[in-house]
Tab-separated table of N, CA and C in Angstrom:
chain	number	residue	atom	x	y	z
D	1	UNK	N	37.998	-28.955	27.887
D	1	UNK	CA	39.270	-29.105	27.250
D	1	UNK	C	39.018	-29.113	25.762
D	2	UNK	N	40.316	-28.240	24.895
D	2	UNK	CA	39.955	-28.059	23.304
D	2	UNK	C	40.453	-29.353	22.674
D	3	UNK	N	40.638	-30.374	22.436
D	3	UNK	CA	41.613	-30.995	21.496
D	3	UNK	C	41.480	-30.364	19.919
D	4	UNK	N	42.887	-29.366	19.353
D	4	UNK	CA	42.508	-29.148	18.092
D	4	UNK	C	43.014	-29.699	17.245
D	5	UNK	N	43.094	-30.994	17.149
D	5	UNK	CA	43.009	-32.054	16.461
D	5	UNK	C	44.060	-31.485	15.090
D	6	UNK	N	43.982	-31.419	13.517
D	6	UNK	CA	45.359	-31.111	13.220
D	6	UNK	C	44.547	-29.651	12.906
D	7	UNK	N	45.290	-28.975	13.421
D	7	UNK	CA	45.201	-27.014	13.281
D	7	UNK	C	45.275	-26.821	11.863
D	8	UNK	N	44.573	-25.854	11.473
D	8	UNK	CA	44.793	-25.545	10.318
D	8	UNK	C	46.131	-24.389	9.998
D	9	UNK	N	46.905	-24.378	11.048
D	9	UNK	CA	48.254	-23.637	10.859
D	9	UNK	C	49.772	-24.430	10.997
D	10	UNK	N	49.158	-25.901	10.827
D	10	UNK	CA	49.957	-27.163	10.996
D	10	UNK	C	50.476	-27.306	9.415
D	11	UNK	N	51.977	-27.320	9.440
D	11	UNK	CA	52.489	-26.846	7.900
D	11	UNK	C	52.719	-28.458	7.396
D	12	UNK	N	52.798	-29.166	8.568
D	12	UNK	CA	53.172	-30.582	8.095
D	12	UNK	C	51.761	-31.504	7.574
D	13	UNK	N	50.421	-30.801	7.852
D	13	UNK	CA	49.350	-31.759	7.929
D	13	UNK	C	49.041	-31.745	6.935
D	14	UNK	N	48.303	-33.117	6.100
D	14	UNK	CA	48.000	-33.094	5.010
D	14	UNK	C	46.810	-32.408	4.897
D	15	UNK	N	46.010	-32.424	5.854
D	15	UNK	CA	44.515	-31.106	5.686
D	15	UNK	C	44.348	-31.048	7.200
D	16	UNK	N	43.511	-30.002	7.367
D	16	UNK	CA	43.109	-29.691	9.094
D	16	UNK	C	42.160	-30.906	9.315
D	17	UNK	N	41.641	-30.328	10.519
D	17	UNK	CA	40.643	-31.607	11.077
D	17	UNK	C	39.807	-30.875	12.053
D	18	UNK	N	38.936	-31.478	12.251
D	18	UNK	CA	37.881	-30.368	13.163
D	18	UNK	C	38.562	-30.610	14.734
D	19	UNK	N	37.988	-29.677	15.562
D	19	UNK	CA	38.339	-29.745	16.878
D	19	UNK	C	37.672	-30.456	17.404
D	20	UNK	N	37.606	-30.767	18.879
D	20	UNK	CA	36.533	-31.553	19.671
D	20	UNK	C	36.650	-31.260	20.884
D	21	UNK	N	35.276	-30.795	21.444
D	21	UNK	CA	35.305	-30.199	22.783
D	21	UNK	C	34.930	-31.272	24.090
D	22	UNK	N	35.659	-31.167	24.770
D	22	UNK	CA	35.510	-32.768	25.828
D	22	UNK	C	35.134	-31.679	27.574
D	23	UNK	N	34.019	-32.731	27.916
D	23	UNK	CA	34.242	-31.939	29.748
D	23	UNK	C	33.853	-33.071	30.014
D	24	UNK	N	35.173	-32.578	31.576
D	24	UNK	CA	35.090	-33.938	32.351
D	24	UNK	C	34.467	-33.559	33.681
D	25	UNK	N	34.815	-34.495	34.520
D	25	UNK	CA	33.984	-34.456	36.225
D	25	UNK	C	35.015	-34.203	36.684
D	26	UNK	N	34.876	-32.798	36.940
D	26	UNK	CA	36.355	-32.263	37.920
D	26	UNK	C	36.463	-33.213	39.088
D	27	UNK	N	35.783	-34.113	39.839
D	27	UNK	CA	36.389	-35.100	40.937
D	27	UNK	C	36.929	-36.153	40.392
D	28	UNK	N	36.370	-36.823	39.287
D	28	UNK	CA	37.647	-37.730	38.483
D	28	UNK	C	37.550	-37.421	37.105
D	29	UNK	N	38.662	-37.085	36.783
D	29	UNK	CA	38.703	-36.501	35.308
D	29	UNK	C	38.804	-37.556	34.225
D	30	UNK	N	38.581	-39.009	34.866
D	30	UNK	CA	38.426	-40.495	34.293
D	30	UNK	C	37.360	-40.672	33.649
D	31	UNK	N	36.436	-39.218	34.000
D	31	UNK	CA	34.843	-39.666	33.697
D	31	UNK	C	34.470	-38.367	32.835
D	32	UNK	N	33.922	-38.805	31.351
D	32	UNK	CA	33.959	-37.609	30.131
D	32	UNK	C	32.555	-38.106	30.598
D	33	UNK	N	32.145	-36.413	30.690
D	33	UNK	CA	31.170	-35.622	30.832
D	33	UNK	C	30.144	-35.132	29.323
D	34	UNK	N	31.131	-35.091	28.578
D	34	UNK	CA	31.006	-34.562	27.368
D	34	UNK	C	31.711	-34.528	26.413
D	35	UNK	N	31.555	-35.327	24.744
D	35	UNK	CA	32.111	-34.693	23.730
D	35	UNK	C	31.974	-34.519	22.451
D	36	UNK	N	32.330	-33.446	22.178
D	36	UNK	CA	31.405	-32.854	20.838
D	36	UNK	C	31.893	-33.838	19.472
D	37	UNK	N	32.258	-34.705	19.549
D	37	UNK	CA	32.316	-36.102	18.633
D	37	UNK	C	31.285	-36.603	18.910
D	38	UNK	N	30.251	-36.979	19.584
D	38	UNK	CA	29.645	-37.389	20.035
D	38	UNK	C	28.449	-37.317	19.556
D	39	UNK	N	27.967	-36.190	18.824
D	39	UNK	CA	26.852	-35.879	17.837
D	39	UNK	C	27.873	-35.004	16.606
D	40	UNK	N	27.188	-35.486	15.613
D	40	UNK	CA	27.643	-34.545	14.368
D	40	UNK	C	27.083	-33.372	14.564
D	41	UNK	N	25.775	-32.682	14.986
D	41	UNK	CA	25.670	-31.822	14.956
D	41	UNK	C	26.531	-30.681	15.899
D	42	UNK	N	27.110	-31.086	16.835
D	42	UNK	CA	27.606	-30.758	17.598
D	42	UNK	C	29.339	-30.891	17.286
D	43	UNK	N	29.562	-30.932	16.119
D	43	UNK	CA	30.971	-31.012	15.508
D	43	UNK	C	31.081	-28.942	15.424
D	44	UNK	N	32.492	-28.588	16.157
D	44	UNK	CA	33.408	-27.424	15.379
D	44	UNK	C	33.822	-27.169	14.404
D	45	UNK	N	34.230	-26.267	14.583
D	45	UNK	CA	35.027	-26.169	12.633
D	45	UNK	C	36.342	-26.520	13.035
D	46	UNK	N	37.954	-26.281	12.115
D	46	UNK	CA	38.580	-26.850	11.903
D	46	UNK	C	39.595	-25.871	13.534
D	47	UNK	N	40.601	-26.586	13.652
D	47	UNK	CA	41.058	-26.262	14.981
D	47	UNK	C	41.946	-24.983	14.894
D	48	UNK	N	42.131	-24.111	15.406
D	48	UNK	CA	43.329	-23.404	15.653
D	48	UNK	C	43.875	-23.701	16.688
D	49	UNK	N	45.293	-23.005	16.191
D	49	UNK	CA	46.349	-23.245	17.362
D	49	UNK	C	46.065	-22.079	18.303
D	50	UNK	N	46.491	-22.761	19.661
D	50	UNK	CA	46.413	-21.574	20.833
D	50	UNK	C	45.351	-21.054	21.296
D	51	UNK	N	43.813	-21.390	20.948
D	51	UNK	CA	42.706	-21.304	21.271
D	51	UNK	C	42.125	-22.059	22.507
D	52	UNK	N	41.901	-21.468	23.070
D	52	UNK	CA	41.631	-22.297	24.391
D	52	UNK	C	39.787	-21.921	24.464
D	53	UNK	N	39.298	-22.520	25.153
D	53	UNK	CA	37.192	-22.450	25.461
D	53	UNK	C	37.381	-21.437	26.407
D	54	UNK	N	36.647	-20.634	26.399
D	54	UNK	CA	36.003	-19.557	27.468
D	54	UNK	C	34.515	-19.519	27.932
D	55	UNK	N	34.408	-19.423	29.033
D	55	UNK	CA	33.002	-20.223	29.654
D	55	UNK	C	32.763	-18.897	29.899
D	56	UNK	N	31.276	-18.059	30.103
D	56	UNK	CA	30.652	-17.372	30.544
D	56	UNK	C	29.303	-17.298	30.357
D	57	UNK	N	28.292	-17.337	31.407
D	57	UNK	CA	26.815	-17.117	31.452
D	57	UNK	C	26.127	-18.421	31.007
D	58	UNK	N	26.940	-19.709	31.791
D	58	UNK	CA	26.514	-21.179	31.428
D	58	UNK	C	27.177	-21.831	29.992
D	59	UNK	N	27.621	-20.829	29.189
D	59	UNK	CA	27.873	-21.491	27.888
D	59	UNK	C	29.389	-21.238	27.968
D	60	UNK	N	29.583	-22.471	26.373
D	60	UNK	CA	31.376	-22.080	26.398
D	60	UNK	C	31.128	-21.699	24.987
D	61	UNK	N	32.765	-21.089	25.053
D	61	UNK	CA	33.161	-20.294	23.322
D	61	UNK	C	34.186	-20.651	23.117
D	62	UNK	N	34.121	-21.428	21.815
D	62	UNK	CA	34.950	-21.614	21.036
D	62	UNK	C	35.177	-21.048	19.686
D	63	UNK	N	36.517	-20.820	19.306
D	63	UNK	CA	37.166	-20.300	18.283
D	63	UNK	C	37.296	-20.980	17.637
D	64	UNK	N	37.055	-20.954	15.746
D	64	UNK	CA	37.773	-22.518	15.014
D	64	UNK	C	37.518	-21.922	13.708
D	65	UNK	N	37.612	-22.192	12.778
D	65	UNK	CA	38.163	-21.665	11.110
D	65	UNK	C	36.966	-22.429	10.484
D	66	UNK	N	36.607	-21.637	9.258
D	66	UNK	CA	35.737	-22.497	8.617
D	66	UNK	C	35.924	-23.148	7.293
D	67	UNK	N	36.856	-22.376	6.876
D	67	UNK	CA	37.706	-22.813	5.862
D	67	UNK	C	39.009	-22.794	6.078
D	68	UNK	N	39.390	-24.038	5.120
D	68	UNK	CA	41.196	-23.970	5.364
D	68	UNK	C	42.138	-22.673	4.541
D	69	UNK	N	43.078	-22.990	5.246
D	69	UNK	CA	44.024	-21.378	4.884
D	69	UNK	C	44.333	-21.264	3.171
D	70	UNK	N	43.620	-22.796	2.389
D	70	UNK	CA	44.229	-22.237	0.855
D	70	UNK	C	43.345	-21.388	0.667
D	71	UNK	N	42.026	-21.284	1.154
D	71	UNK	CA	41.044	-20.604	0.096
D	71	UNK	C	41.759	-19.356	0.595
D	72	UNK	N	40.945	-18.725	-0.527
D	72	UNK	CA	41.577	-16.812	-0.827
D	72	UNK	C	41.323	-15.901	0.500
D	73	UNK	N	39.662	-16.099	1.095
D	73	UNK	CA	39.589	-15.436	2.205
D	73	UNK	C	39.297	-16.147	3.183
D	74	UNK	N	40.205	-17.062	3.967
D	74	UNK	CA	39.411	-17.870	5.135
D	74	UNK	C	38.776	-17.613	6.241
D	75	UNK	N	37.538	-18.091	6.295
D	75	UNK	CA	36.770	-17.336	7.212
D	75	UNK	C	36.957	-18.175	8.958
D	76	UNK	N	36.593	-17.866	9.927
D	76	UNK	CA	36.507	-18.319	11.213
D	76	UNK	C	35.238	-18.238	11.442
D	77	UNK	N	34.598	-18.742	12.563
D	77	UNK	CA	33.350	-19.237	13.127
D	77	UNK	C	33.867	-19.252	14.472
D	78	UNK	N	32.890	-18.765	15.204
D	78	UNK	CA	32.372	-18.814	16.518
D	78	UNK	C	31.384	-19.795	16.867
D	79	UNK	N	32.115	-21.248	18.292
D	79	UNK	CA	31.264	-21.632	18.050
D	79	UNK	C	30.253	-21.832	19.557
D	80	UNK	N	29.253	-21.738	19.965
D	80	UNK	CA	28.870	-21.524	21.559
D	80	UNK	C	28.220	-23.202	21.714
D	81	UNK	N	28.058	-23.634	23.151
D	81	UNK	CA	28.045	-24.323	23.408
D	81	UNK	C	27.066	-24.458	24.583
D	82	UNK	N	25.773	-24.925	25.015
D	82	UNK	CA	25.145	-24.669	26.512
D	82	UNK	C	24.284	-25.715	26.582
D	83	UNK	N	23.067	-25.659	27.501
D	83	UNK	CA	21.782	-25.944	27.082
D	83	UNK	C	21.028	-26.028	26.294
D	84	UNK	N	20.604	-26.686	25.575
D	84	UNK	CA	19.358	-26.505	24.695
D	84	UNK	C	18.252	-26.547	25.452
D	85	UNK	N	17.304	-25.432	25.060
D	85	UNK	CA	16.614	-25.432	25.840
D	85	UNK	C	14.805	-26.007	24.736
């Protein structure tokens, strides 16, 4: 699950905020599995709206901005997620 925390296409927010990626135990979803608050290194960039995680080949992908929308060219980041091996 994405929480994107305040989007950087949020007209009311006073600045964006990073996203945070959470997995739970699909038999009780009471029990977080995982979340990327959880280590700084493991922090996203700032959230977009309507971005949802896409899982393929063990890892997930996430979408998220790296700069906010004042600067001149805002860039996005890709961010993957798996094993460390």
């Amino acid at each position: 699950m994405l929480d994107h925390g305040q989007p950087i296409q949020d007209p009311f927010a006073a600045s964006p905020s990073t996203a945070v990626l959470r997995a739970y135990d699909a038999t009780n979803i009471a029990h977080l599995l995982y979340s990327s608050a959880q280590n700084t290194a493991d922090a996203p960039g700032f959230g977009i709206k309507f971005t949802e995680p896409i899982v393929a080949n063990g890892k997930v992908f996430i979408t998220t901005a790296h700069d906010s929308l004042t600067a001149a060219s805002p860039q996005g980041e890709l961010d993957v997620y798996g094993l460390k091996h």
